[in-house]
Backbone as CSV, one residue per row, in Angstrom:
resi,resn,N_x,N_y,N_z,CA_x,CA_y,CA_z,C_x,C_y,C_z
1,UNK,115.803,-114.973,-41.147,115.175,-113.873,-40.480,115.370,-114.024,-38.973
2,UNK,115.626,-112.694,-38.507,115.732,-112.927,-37.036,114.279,-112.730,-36.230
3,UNK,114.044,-113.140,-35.290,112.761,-113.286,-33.955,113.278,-113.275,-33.155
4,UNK,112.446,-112.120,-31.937,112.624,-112.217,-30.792,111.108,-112.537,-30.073
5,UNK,111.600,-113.442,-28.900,109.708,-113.578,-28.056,110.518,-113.720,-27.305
6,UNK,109.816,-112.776,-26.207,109.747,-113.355,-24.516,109.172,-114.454,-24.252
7,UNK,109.696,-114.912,-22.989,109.755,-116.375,-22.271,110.172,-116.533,-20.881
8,UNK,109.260,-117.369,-20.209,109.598,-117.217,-18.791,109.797,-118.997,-18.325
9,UNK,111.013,-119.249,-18.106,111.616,-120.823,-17.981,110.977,-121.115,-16.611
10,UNK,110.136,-122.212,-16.913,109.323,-123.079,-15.382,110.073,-123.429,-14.894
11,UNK,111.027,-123.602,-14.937,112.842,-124.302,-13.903,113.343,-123.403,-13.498
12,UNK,113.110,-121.854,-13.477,114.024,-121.045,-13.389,113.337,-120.326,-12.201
13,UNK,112.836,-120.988,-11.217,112.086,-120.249,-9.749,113.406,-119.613,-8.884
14,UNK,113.160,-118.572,-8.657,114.013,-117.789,-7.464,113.611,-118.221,-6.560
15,UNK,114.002,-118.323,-5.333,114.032,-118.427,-3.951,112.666,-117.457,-3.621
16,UNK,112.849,-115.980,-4.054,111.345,-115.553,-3.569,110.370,-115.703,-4.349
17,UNK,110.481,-116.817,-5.315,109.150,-116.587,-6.338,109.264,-116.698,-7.161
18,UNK,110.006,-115.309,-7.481,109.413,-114.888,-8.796,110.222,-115.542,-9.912
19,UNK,110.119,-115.481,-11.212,110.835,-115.953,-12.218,111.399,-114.624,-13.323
20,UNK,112.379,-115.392,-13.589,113.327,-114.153,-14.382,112.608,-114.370,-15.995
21,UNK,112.401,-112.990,-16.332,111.751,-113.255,-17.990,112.997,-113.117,-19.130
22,UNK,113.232,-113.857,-19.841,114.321,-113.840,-20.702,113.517,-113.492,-22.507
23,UNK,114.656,-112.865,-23.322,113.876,-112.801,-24.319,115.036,-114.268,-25.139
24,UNK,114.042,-114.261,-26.215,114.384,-116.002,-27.075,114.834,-115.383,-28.159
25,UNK,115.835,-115.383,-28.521,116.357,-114.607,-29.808,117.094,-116.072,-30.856
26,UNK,116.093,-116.217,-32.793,116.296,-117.314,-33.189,116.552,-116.822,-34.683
27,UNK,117.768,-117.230,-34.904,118.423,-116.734,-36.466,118.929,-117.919,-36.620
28,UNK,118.469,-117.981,-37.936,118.957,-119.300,-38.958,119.448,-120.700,-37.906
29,UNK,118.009,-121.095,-37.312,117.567,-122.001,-36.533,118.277,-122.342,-35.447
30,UNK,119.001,-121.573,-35.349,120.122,-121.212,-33.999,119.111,-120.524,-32.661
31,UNK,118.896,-120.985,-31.367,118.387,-120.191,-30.758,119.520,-119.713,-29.190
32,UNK,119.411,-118.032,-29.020,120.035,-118.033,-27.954,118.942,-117.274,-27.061
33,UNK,119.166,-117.146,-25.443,118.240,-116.789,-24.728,119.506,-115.860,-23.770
34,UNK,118.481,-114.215,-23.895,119.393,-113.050,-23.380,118.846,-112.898,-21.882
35,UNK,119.337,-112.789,-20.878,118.734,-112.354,-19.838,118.038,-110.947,-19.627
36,UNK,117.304,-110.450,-18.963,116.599,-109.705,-19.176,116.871,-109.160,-17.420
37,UNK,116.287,-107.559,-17.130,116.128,-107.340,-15.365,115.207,-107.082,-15.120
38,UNK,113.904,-107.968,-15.882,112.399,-108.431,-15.540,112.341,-109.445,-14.786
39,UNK,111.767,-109.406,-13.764,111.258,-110.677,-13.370,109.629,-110.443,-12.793
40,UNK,108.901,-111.751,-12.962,107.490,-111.913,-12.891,107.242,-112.556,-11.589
41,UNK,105.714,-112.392,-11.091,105.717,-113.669,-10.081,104.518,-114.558,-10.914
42,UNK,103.851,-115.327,-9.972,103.171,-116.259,-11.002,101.936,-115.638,-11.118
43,UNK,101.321,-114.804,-10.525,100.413,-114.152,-10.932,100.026,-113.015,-12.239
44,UNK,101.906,-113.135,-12.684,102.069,-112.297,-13.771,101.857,-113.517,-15.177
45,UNK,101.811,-114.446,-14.813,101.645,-115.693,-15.877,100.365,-116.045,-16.158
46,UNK,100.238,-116.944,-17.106,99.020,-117.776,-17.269,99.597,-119.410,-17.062
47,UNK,98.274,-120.267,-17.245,98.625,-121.513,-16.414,99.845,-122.399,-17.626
48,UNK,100.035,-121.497,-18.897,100.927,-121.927,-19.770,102.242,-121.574,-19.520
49,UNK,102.348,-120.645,-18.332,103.382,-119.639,-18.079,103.970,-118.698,-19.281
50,UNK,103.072,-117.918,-19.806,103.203,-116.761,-20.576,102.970,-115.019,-20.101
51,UNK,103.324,-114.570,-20.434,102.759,-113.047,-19.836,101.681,-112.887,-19.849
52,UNK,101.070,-112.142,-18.648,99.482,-112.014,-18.807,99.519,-110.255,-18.414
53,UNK,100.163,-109.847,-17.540,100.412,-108.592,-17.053,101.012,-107.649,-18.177
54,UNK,100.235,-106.583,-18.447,100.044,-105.781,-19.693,101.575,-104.893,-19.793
55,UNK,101.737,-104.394,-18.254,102.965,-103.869,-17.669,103.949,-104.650,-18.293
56,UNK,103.991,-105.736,-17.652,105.291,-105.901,-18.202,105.496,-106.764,-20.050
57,UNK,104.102,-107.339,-20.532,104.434,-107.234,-21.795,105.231,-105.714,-22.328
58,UNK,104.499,-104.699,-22.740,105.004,-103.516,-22.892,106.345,-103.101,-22.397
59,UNK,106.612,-103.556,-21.466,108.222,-103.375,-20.973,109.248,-103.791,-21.597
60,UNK,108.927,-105.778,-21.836,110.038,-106.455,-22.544,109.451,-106.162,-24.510
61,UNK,108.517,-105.901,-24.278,107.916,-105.513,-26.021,108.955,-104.453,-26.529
62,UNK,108.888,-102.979,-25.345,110.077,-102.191,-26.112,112.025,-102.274,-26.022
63,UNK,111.808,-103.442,-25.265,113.174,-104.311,-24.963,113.256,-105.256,-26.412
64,UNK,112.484,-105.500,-26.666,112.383,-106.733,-27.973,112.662,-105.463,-29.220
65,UNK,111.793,-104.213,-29.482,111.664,-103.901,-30.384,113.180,-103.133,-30.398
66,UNK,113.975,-102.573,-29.434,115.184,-101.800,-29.577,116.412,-102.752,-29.687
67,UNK,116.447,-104.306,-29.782,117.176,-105.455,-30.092,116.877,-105.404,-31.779
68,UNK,115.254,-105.440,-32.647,114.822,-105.262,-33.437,115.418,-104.208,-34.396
69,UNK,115.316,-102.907,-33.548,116.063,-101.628,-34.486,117.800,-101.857,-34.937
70,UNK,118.402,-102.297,-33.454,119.711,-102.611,-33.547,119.930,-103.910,-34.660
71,UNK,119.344,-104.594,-35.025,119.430,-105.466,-36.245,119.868,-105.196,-37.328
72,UNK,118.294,-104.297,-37.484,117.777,-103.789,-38.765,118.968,-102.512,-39.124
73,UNK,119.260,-101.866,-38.404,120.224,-100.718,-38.380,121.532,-101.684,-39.240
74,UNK,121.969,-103.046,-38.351,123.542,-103.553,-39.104,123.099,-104.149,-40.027
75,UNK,121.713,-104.337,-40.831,121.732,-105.299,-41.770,121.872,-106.772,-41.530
76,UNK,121.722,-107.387,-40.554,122.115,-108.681,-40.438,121.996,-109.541,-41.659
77,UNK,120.694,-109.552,-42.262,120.633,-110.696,-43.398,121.229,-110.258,-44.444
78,UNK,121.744,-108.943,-45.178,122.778,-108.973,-46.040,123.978,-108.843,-45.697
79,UNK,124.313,-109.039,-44.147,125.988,-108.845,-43.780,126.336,-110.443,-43.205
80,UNK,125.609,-111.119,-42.862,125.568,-112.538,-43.034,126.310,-112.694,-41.624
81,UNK,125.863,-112.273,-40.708,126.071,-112.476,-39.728,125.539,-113.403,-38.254
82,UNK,126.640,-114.214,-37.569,126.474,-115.696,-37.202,125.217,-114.915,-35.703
83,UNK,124.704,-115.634,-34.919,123.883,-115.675,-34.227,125.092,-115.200,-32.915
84,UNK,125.797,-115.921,-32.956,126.998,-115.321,-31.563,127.323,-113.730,-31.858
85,UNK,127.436,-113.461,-32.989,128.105,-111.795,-33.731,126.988,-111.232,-33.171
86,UNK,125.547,-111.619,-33.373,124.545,-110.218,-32.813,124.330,-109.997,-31.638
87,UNK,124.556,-111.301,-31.083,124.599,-111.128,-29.684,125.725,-110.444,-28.661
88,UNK,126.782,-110.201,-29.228,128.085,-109.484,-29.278,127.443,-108.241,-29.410
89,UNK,126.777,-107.728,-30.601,126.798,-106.937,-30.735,125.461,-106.061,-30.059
90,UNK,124.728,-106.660,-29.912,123.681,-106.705,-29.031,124.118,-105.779,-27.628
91,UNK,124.910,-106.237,-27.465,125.551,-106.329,-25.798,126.382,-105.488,-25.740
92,UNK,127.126,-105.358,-27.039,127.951,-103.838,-26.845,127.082,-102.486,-27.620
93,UNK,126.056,-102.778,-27.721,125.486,-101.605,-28.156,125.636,-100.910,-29.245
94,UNK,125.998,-99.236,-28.858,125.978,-98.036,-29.536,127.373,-97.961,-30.238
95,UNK,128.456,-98.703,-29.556,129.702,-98.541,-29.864,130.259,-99.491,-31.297
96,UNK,129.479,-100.546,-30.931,129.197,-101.473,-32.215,128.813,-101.088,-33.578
97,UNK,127.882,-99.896,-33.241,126.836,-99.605,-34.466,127.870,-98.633,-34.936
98,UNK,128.606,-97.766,-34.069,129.594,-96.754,-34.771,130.724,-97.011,-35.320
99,UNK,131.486,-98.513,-34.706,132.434,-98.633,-35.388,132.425,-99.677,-36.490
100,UNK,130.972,-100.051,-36.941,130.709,-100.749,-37.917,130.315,-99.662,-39.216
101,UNK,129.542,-98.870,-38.623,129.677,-97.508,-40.051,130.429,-97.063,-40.181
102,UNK,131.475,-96.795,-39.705,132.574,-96.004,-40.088,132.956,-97.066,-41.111
């Protein structure tokens, strides 16, 4: 089964602050981490460094859930596809999804 959770890397401080939020994407115990064009400052964290700011949960939530649809749309778990392939496909989108139905 595939999972996605957001995650914000304590090593990953910008120069002004803030930290870049990445989502954690983990299929068949493989994990890869997508960059995201969220970034938080620390007031958007808790002292665990998790999201606390409602804004931007909801932001990367419908970022997580349209990675989610694009899944579910190719079938991943009956097309048996490797963790690098979704992320490929991930990344090329709409064009992916069309020239895989055809």
């Amino acid at each position: 089964m595939l999972t996605s959770k957001a995650e914000v890397m304590r090593n990953e401080r910008k120069l002004d602050g803030t930290f870049y939020v990445k989502i954690r994407v983990t299929y068949q115990r493989k994990v890869k981490r997508l960059s995201t064009s969220i970034f938080v400052t620390e007031k958007d964290l808790t002292g665990t460094f998790k999201l606390k700011n409602q804004c931007v949960i909801n932001e990367v939530n419908e970022l997580i859930k349209s990675y989610q649809e694009l899944c579910a749309s190719l079938r991943v778990e009956l097309n048996s596809y490797t963790l690098d392939e979704i992320i490929k496909m991930r990344k090329h989108g709409n064009l992916v999804k069309m020239y895989l139905i055809k």
